Amino acid sequence: MATPATALHRADGKPPRVLVVDDEQMLTDLLSMALRMEGWDVRAAASGFQALQAAREFEPDAMVLDIMMPDLDGMAVLQRLRQSGNDVPVLLLTARDAVSDRVAGLTAGGDDYVTKPFSLEEVVARLRGLMRRAGTAQASDAEPILRVGDLSLNEDSHEVERAGTEIELTATEFELLRYLMRNQRRVVSKAQILDRVWNYDFGGRSSVVELYISYLRKKIDQGREPLIHTVRGVGYMIKAPQ
């Protein structure tokens, strides 16, 4: 069976604190809900100035920070945080996918980024990794490894191996594989995959799922006993060979 993600806690034993900053109320609510389901203490801010105030008062262990905001954008918030000596790990949210924008965010002091649209599970996984690497939160148990047969996936380091051989995946391929492995031996439909892997309001077609399943099969199953199976008319399932 898939190993559940291990719970994180602060050095004082309390849940990690995460500050979510975005001016889109619906997105803030969704992110906050997903993070609270992890058992984390969450506070939201709708503007750059609110974010700076909340960072001082709330003292978060990690921050989700949108780049595009009307009053003080994410870059400016990040620069002010770093100039004041605040080294809280920051996960940047951006609608921009240009390399120059990503480099600018990381150069300004960001620790990681996701581009919109994104999956909520990806944000949670990235935050877990940021807090553990920064030492602001730690796990009670071992590394959160998902396993199906000789296939393993590390949710924190994003490393994937099959029979000891490392497999390079794109971010979307990784999220798709993670979702399948978390639902080992359970059939998941194309609609479920679109909803959980792509994003909260993805308007795409089921053909994109078929395309990415084919990508995964080439990397995971080609030349090996297959783990990913199609259940015709229903969806897909991953399971270890009998």
PDB file of C-alpha atoms in Angstrom:
ATOM      1  CA  MET A   1       0.000   0.000   0.000  1.00  0.00           C
ATOM      2  CA  ALA A   2       1.108   3.642  -0.469  1.00  0.00           C
ATOM      3  CA  THR A   3       2.770   5.146   2.560  1.00  0.00           C
ATOM      4  CA  PRO A   4       0.897   8.252   3.794  1.00  0.00           C
ATOM      5  CA  ALA A   5       2.811  11.510   4.048  1.00  0.00           C
ATOM      6  CA  THR A   6       4.329  11.915   7.487  1.00  0.00           C
ATOM      7  CA  ALA A   7       3.034  14.643   9.770  1.00  0.00           C
ATOM      8  CA  LEU A   8       5.198  17.729  10.212  1.00  0.00           C
ATOM      9  CA  HIS A   9       5.632  19.682  13.435  1.00  0.00           C
ATOM     10  CA  ARG A  10       7.657  22.591  14.766  1.00  0.00           C
ATOM     11  CA  ALA A  11      10.478  22.142  17.253  1.00  0.00           C
ATOM     12  CA  ASP A  12       7.985  22.961  20.038  1.00  0.00           C
ATOM     13  CA  GLY A  13       5.707  20.149  18.835  1.00  0.00           C
ATOM     14  CA  LYS A  14       3.045  22.485  17.460  1.00  0.00           C
ATOM     15  CA  PRO A  15       1.774  22.401  13.840  1.00  0.00           C
ATOM     16  CA  PRO A  16       3.723  24.371  11.219  1.00  0.00           C
ATOM     17  CA  ARG A  17       2.465  27.879  10.495  1.00  0.00           C
ATOM     18  CA  VAL A  18       1.872  28.802   6.854  1.00  0.00           C
ATOM     19  CA  LEU A  19       0.964  32.231   5.526  1.00  0.00           C
ATOM     20  CA  VAL A  20      -0.978  32.275   2.232  1.00  0.00           C
ATOM     21  CA  VAL A  21      -0.831  35.537   0.269  1.00  0.00           C
ATOM     22  CA  ASP A  22      -3.042  36.048  -2.788  1.00  0.00           C
ATOM     23  CA  ASP A  23      -5.650  38.629  -3.771  1.00  0.00           C
ATOM     24  CA  GLU A  24      -7.932  35.959  -5.321  1.00  0.00           C
ATOM     25  CA  GLN A  25     -10.304  35.024  -2.504  1.00  0.00           C
ATOM     26  CA  MET A  26     -11.369  31.707  -4.022  1.00  0.00           C
ATOM     27  CA  LEU A  27      -7.784  30.583  -4.498  1.00  0.00           C
ATOM     28  CA  THR A  28      -6.818  31.677  -0.982  1.00  0.00           C
ATOM     29  CA  ASP A  29      -9.740  29.718   0.473  1.00  0.00           C
ATOM     30  CA  LEU A  30      -8.835  26.582  -1.493  1.00  0.00           C
ATOM     31  CA  LEU A  31      -5.180  26.731  -0.527  1.00  0.00           C
ATOM     32  CA  SER A  32      -6.009  27.408   3.116  1.00  0.00           C
ATOM     33  CA  MET A  33      -8.408  24.462   3.187  1.00  0.00           C
ATOM     34  CA  ALA A  34      -5.825  22.118   1.638  1.00  0.00           C
ATOM     35  CA  LEU A  35      -3.133  23.208   4.114  1.00  0.00           C
ATOM     36  CA  ARG A  36      -5.443  22.899   7.118  1.00  0.00           C
ATOM     37  CA  MET A  37      -6.218  19.359   6.008  1.00  0.00           C
ATOM     38  CA  GLU A  38      -2.514  18.681   6.569  1.00  0.00           C
ATOM     39  CA  GLY A  39      -3.049  19.792  10.161  1.00  0.00           C
ATOM     40  CA  TRP A  40      -1.146  23.057   9.683  1.00  0.00           C
ATOM     41  CA  ASP A  41      -1.917  26.442  11.232  1.00  0.00           C
ATOM     42  CA  VAL A  42      -2.858  28.750   8.341  1.00  0.00           C
ATOM     43  CA  ARG A  43      -3.331  32.491   8.038  1.00  0.00           C
ATOM     44  CA  ALA A  44      -4.257  34.347   4.833  1.00  0.00           C
ATOM     45  CA  ALA A  45      -3.442  37.815   3.525  1.00  0.00           C
ATOM     46  CA  ALA A  46      -4.997  39.515   0.496  1.00  0.00           C
ATOM     47  CA  SER A  47      -2.338  42.137  -0.243  1.00  0.00           C
ATOM     48  CA  GLY A  48       1.371  42.782  -0.039  1.00  0.00           C
ATOM     49  CA  PHE A  49       1.104  45.144   2.907  1.00  0.00           C
ATOM     50  CA  GLN A  50      -1.114  42.678   4.793  1.00  0.00           C
ATOM     51  CA  ALA A  51       1.481  39.993   4.073  1.00  0.00           C
ATOM     52  CA  LEU A  52       4.301  42.001   5.646  1.00  0.00           C
ATOM     53  CA  GLN A  53       2.211  42.712   8.746  1.00  0.00           C
ATOM     54  CA  ALA A  54       1.132  39.062   9.043  1.00  0.00           C
ATOM     55  CA  ALA A  55       4.715  37.881   8.626  1.00  0.00           C
ATOM     56  CA  ARG A  56       5.727  39.995  11.648  1.00  0.00           C
ATOM     57  CA  GLU A  57       2.775  38.969  13.826  1.00  0.00           C
ATOM     58  CA  PHE A  58       2.216  35.339  12.769  1.00  0.00           C
ATOM     59  CA  GLU A  59       5.903  34.375  12.318  1.00  0.00           C
ATOM     60  CA  PRO A  60       5.152  31.663   9.716  1.00  0.00           C
ATOM     61  CA  ASP A  61       7.335  28.647   9.044  1.00  0.00           C
ATOM     62  CA  ALA A  62       6.613  28.984   5.319  1.00  0.00           C
ATOM     63  CA  MET A  63       4.831  31.379   2.995  1.00  0.00           C
ATOM     64  CA  VAL A  64       2.871  30.948  -0.235  1.00  0.00           C
ATOM     65  CA  LEU A  65       3.263  34.253  -2.062  1.00  0.00           C
ATOM     66  CA  ASP A  66       1.518  35.338  -5.259  1.00  0.00           C
ATOM     67  CA  ILE A  67       3.673  37.498  -7.544  1.00  0.00           C
ATOM     68  CA  MET A  68       0.873  39.574  -9.069  1.00  0.00           C
ATOM     69  CA  MET A  69      -0.955  41.743  -6.491  1.00  0.00           C
ATOM     70  CA  PRO A  70      -2.470  45.205  -6.847  1.00  0.00           C
ATOM     71  CA  ASP A  71      -0.780  47.167  -4.056  1.00  0.00           C
ATOM     72  CA  LEU A  72       2.664  45.692  -3.409  1.00  0.00           C
ATOM     73  CA  ASP A  73       3.646  42.817  -5.667  1.00  0.00           C
ATOM     74  CA  GLY A  74       5.210  39.582  -4.483  1.00  0.00           C
ATOM     75  CA  MET A  75       8.716  40.564  -5.583  1.00  0.00           C
ATOM     76  CA  ALA A  76       8.571  43.724  -3.469  1.00  0.00           C
ATOM     77  CA  VAL A  77       7.207  41.785  -0.492  1.00  0.00           C
ATOM     78  CA  LEU A  78       9.983  39.241  -0.843  1.00  0.00           C
ATOM     79  CA  GLN A  79      12.679  41.912  -1.065  1.00  0.00           C
ATOM     80  CA  ARG A  80      11.395  43.664   2.059  1.00  0.00           C
ATOM     81  CA  LEU A  81      11.268  40.402   3.975  1.00  0.00           C
ATOM     82  CA  ARG A  82      14.851  39.531   3.082  1.00  0.00           C
ATOM     83  CA  GLN A  83      16.119  43.056   3.757  1.00  0.00           C
ATOM     84  CA  SER A  84      14.599  42.889   7.246  1.00  0.00           C
ATOM     85  CA  GLY A  85      16.408  39.616   7.915  1.00  0.00           C
ATOM     86  CA  ASN A  86      13.334  37.399   7.607  1.00  0.00           C
ATOM     87  CA  ASP A  87      14.465  34.160   5.928  1.00  0.00           C
ATOM     88  CA  VAL A  88      11.102  32.339   5.986  1.00  0.00           C
ATOM     89  CA  PRO A  89      10.938  29.798   3.120  1.00  0.00           C
ATOM     90  CA  VAL A  90       8.802  31.273   0.314  1.00  0.00           C
ATOM     91  CA  LEU A  91       6.928  29.384  -2.384  1.00  0.00           C
ATOM     92  CA  LEU A  92       6.102  31.792  -5.216  1.00  0.00           C
ATOM     93  CA  LEU A  93       2.863  31.562  -7.198  1.00  0.00           C
ATOM     94  CA  THR A  94       3.048  33.001 -10.667  1.00  0.00           C
ATOM     95  CA  ALA A  95       0.991  32.959 -13.857  1.00  0.00           C
ATOM     96  CA  ARG A  96       4.186  33.603 -15.760  1.00  0.00           C
ATOM     97  CA  ASP A  97       6.116  30.659 -17.114  1.00  0.00           C
ATOM     98  CA  ALA A  98       9.033  32.482 -18.703  1.00  0.00           C
ATOM     99  CA  VAL A  99      12.463  31.415 -17.492  1.00  0.00           C
ATOM    100  CA  SER A 100      13.406  35.060 -16.816  1.00  0.00           C
ATOM    101  CA  ASP A 101      10.442  35.473 -14.435  1.00  0.00           C
ATOM    102  CA  ARG A 102      11.319  32.322 -12.525  1.00  0.00           C
ATOM    103  CA  VAL A 103      14.972  33.314 -12.285  1.00  0.00           C
ATOM    104  CA  ALA A 104      13.972  36.795 -11.053  1.00  0.00           C
ATOM    105  CA  GLY A 105      11.827  35.322  -8.294  1.00  0.00           C
ATOM    106  CA  LEU A 106      14.498  32.924  -7.105  1.00  0.00           C
ATOM    107  CA  THR A 107      17.182  35.615  -7.337  1.00  0.00           C
ATOM    108  CA  ALA A 108      15.052  37.938  -5.186  1.00  0.00           C
ATOM    109  CA  GLY A 109      15.088  35.350  -2.415  1.00  0.00           C
ATOM    110  CA  GLY A 110      12.303  32.937  -3.302  1.00  0.00           C
ATOM    111  CA  ASP A 111      12.952  29.304  -2.442  1.00  0.00           C
ATOM    112  CA  ASP A 112      10.682  27.574  -4.961  1.00  0.00           C
ATOM    113  CA  TYR A 113       7.827  28.372  -7.330  1.00  0.00           C
ATOM    114  CA  VAL A 114       4.755  26.907  -8.990  1.00  0.00           C
ATOM    115  CA  THR A 115       3.048  28.333 -12.037  1.00  0.00           C
ATOM    116  CA  LYS A 116      -0.706  28.778 -12.342  1.00  0.00           C
ATOM    117  CA  PRO A 117      -2.655  26.678 -12.966  1.00  0.00           C
ATOM    118  CA  PHE A 118      -1.336  24.184 -10.418  1.00  0.00           C
ATOM    119  CA  SER A 119      -2.581  21.292  -8.326  1.00  0.00           C
ATOM    120  CA  LEU A 120      -3.203  21.771  -4.610  1.00  0.00           C
ATOM    121  CA  GLU A 121      -1.289  18.573  -3.916  1.00  0.00           C
ATOM    122  CA  GLU A 122       1.784  20.023  -5.615  1.00  0.00           C
ATOM    123  CA  VAL A 123       1.673  23.137  -3.406  1.00  0.00           C
ATOM    124  CA  VAL A 124       1.401  20.991  -0.265  1.00  0.00           C
ATOM    125  CA  ALA A 125       4.311  18.797  -1.373  1.00  0.00           C
ATOM    126  CA  ARG A 126       6.512  21.778  -2.234  1.00  0.00           C
ATOM    127  CA  LEU A 127       5.795  23.395   1.150  1.00  0.00           C
ATOM    128  CA  ARG A 128       6.615  20.179   2.985  1.00  0.00           C
ATOM    129  CA  GLY A 129       9.941  20.023   1.201  1.00  0.00           C
ATOM    130  CA  LEU A 130      10.731  23.693   1.853  1.00  0.00           C
ATOM    131  CA  MET A 131      10.026  23.491   5.584  1.00  0.00           C
ATOM    132  CA  ARG A 132      11.981  20.296   6.048  1.00  0.00           C
ATOM    133  CA  ARG A 133      15.009  21.568   4.143  1.00  0.00           C
ATOM    134  CA  ALA A 134      14.932  24.860   6.052  1.00  0.00           C
ATOM    135  CA  GLY A 135      14.561  23.070   9.373  1.00  0.00           C
ATOM    136  CA  THR A 136      11.464  25.083  10.307  1.00  0.00           C
ATOM    137  CA  ALA A 137       9.456  21.869  10.588  1.00  0.00           C
ATOM    138  CA  GLN A 138      10.365  18.225  10.923  1.00  0.00           C
ATOM    139  CA  ALA A 139       8.719  14.864  10.440  1.00  0.00           C
ATOM    140  CA  SER A 140       7.807  12.484  13.199  1.00  0.00           C
ATOM    141  CA  ASP A 141       8.617   9.435  11.108  1.00  0.00           C
ATOM    142  CA  ALA A 142      10.685   8.381   8.128  1.00  0.00           C
ATOM    143  CA  GLU A 143      10.861   9.931   4.674  1.00  0.00           C
ATOM    144  CA  PRO A 144       7.453   9.980   2.936  1.00  0.00           C
ATOM    145  CA  ILE A 145       8.072   7.330   0.294  1.00  0.00           C
ATOM    146  CA  LEU A 146       5.313   5.916  -1.889  1.00  0.00           C
ATOM    147  CA  ARG A 147       5.981   2.414  -3.224  1.00  0.00           C
ATOM    148  CA  VAL A 148       4.300   0.216  -5.817  1.00  0.00           C
ATOM    149  CA  GLY A 149       6.272  -2.942  -6.501  1.00  0.00           C
ATOM    150  CA  ASP A 150       9.834  -1.919  -7.395  1.00  0.00           C
ATOM    151  CA  LEU A 151       8.747   1.685  -8.084  1.00  0.00           C
ATOM    152  CA  SER A 152       9.372   4.342  -5.416  1.00  0.00           C
ATOM    153  CA  LEU A 153       8.515   8.049  -5.262  1.00  0.00           C
ATOM    154  CA  ASN A 154       9.884  10.477  -2.658  1.00  0.00           C
ATOM    155  CA  GLU A 155       7.307  13.226  -2.073  1.00  0.00           C
ATOM    156  CA  ASP A 156       9.864  15.604  -0.559  1.00  0.00           C
ATOM    157  CA  SER A 157      12.867  15.264  -2.870  1.00  0.00           C
ATOM    158  CA  HIS A 158      10.751  14.455  -5.967  1.00  0.00           C
ATOM    159  CA  GLU A 159      13.051  11.522  -6.743  1.00  0.00           C
ATOM    160  CA  VAL A 160      11.536   8.569  -8.614  1.00  0.00           C
ATOM    161  CA  GLU A 161      13.219   5.200  -9.036  1.00  0.00           C
ATOM    162  CA  ARG A 162      12.285   1.852 -10.487  1.00  0.00           C
ATOM    163  CA  ALA A 163      14.408  -1.171  -9.571  1.00  0.00           C
ATOM    164  CA  GLY A 164      17.125   1.210  -8.393  1.00  0.00           C
ATOM    165  CA  THR A 165      17.218   3.198 -11.658  1.00  0.00           C
ATOM    166  CA  GLU A 166      16.426   6.902 -11.367  1.00  0.00           C
ATOM    167  CA  ILE A 167      13.614   8.167 -13.607  1.00  0.00           C
ATOM    168  CA  GLU A 168      13.428  11.819 -14.641  1.00  0.00           C
ATOM    169  CA  LEU A 169       9.875  13.215 -14.716  1.00  0.00           C
ATOM    170  CA  THR A 170       8.421  16.619 -15.498  1.00  0.00           C
ATOM    171  CA  ALA A 171       6.436  18.345 -12.726  1.00  0.00           C
ATOM    172  CA  THR A 172       3.121  17.275 -14.282  1.00  0.00           C
ATOM    173  CA  GLU A 173       4.273  13.682 -14.829  1.00  0.00           C
ATOM    174  CA  PHE A 174       5.390  13.572 -11.201  1.00  0.00           C
ATOM    175  CA  GLU A 175       2.009  14.813  -9.937  1.00  0.00           C
ATOM    176  CA  LEU A 176       0.163  12.300 -12.112  1.00  0.00           C
ATOM    177  CA  LEU A 177       2.329   9.430 -10.886  1.00  0.00           C
ATOM    178  CA  ARG A 178       1.973  10.560  -7.288  1.00  0.00           C
ATOM    179  CA  TYR A 179      -1.826  10.623  -7.604  1.00  0.00           C
ATOM    180  CA  LEU A 180      -1.886   7.139  -9.102  1.00  0.00           C
ATOM    181  CA  MET A 181       0.447   5.792  -6.397  1.00  0.00           C
ATOM    182  CA  ARG A 182      -1.580   7.368  -3.601  1.00  0.00           C
ATOM    183  CA  ASN A 183      -4.554   5.466  -5.008  1.00  0.00           C
ATOM    184  CA  GLN A 184      -2.736   2.176  -5.584  1.00  0.00           C
ATOM    185  CA  ARG A 185      -5.008  -0.656  -6.790  1.00  0.00           C
ATOM    186  CA  ARG A 186      -7.884   1.826  -7.111  1.00  0.00           C
ATOM    187  CA  VAL A 187      -9.322   2.862 -10.489  1.00  0.00           C
ATOM    188  CA  VAL A 188      -9.311   6.643 -10.967  1.00  0.00           C
ATOM    189  CA  SER A 189     -11.275   8.278 -13.781  1.00  0.00           C
ATOM    190  CA  LYS A 190     -10.004  10.859 -16.252  1.00  0.00           C
ATOM    191  CA  ALA A 191     -12.248  13.451 -14.595  1.00  0.00           C
ATOM    192  CA  GLN A 192     -10.743  12.697 -11.181  1.00  0.00           C
ATOM    193  CA  ILE A 193      -7.237  12.972 -12.590  1.00  0.00           C
ATOM    194  CA  LEU A 194      -8.006  16.296 -14.299  1.00  0.00           C
ATOM    195  CA  ASP A 195      -9.440  17.672 -11.063  1.00  0.00           C
ATOM    196  CA  ARG A 196      -6.623  16.528  -8.767  1.00  0.00           C
ATOM    197  CA  VAL A 197      -3.513  16.698 -10.950  1.00  0.00           C
ATOM    198  CA  TRP A 198      -4.003  19.767 -13.084  1.00  0.00           C
ATOM    199  CA  ASN A 199      -5.687  22.528 -11.105  1.00  0.00           C
ATOM    200  CA  TYR A 200      -8.760  23.802  -9.327  1.00  0.00           C
ATOM    201  CA  ASP A 201     -10.501  25.147 -12.441  1.00  0.00           C
ATOM    202  CA  PHE A 202      -8.863  23.311 -15.328  1.00  0.00           C
ATOM    203  CA  GLY A 203     -10.949  23.582 -18.487  1.00  0.00           C
ATOM    204  CA  GLY A 204      -9.088  21.030 -20.550  1.00  0.00           C
ATOM    205  CA  ARG A 205     -10.147  17.793 -22.165  1.00  0.00           C
ATOM    206  CA  SER A 206      -9.640  14.208 -21.121  1.00  0.00           C
ATOM    207  CA  SER A 207      -7.237  13.728 -24.046  1.00  0.00           C
ATOM    208  CA  VAL A 208      -4.525  15.461 -22.009  1.00  0.00           C
ATOM    209  CA  VAL A 209      -4.791  12.658 -19.446  1.00  0.00           C
ATOM    210  CA  GLU A 210      -4.305  10.022 -22.148  1.00  0.00           C
ATOM    211  CA  LEU A 211      -1.274  11.925 -23.419  1.00  0.00           C
ATOM    212  CA  TYR A 212       0.410  12.120 -20.011  1.00  0.00           C
ATOM    213  CA  ILE A 213      -0.417   8.501 -19.198  1.00  0.00           C
ATOM    214  CA  SER A 214       1.430   7.567 -22.399  1.00  0.00           C
ATOM    215  CA  TYR A 215       4.407   9.718 -21.318  1.00  0.00           C
ATOM    216  CA  LEU A 216       4.491   7.969 -17.947  1.00  0.00           C
ATOM    217  CA  ARG A 217       4.258   4.523 -19.465  1.00  0.00           C
ATOM    218  CA  LYS A 218       7.270   5.205 -21.689  1.00  0.00           C
ATOM    219  CA  LYS A 219       9.330   6.241 -18.681  1.00  0.00           C
ATOM    220  CA  ILE A 220       7.986   3.851 -16.037  1.00  0.00           C
ATOM    221  CA  ASP A 221       6.865   0.726 -17.872  1.00  0.00           C
ATOM    222  CA  GLN A 222       8.737   0.500 -21.171  1.00  0.00           C
ATOM    223  CA  GLY A 223      10.845  -2.662 -21.236  1.00  0.00           C
ATOM    224  CA  ARG A 224       9.539  -3.709 -17.829  1.00  0.00           C
ATOM    225  CA  GLU A 225       6.514  -5.488 -16.434  1.00  0.00           C
ATOM    226  CA  PRO A 226       3.737  -2.857 -16.607  1.00  0.00           C
ATOM    227  CA  LEU A 227       2.484  -1.150 -13.465  1.00  0.00           C
ATOM    228  CA  ILE A 228       0.042   1.318 -15.075  1.00  0.00           C
ATOM    229  CA  HIS A 229      -3.144  -0.292 -16.373  1.00  0.00           C
ATOM    230  CA  THR A 230      -6.113   0.992 -18.375  1.00  0.00           C
ATOM    231  CA  VAL A 231      -9.570  -0.069 -17.224  1.00  0.00           C
ATOM    232  CA  ARG A 232     -11.592   0.488 -20.370  1.00  0.00           C
ATOM    233  CA  GLY A 233     -14.483   2.881 -20.015  1.00  0.00           C
ATOM    234  CA  VAL A 234     -13.534   3.672 -16.411  1.00  0.00           C
ATOM    235  CA  GLY A 235     -10.008   5.064 -16.033  1.00  0.00           C
ATOM    236  CA  TYR A 236      -6.541   4.030 -14.897  1.00  0.00           C
ATOM    237  CA  MET A 237      -4.962   2.075 -12.075  1.00  0.00           C
ATOM    238  CA  ILE A 238      -1.445   1.412 -10.835  1.00  0.00           C
ATOM    239  CA  LYS A 239      -0.656  -1.862  -9.130  1.00  0.00           C
ATOM    240  CA  ALA A 240       2.288  -4.161  -8.507  1.00  0.00           C
ATOM    241  CA  PRO A 241       2.597  -7.325 -10.594  1.00  0.00           C
ATOM    242  CA  GLN A 242       1.010 -10.378  -9.032  1.00  0.00           C
TER     243      GLN A 242
END
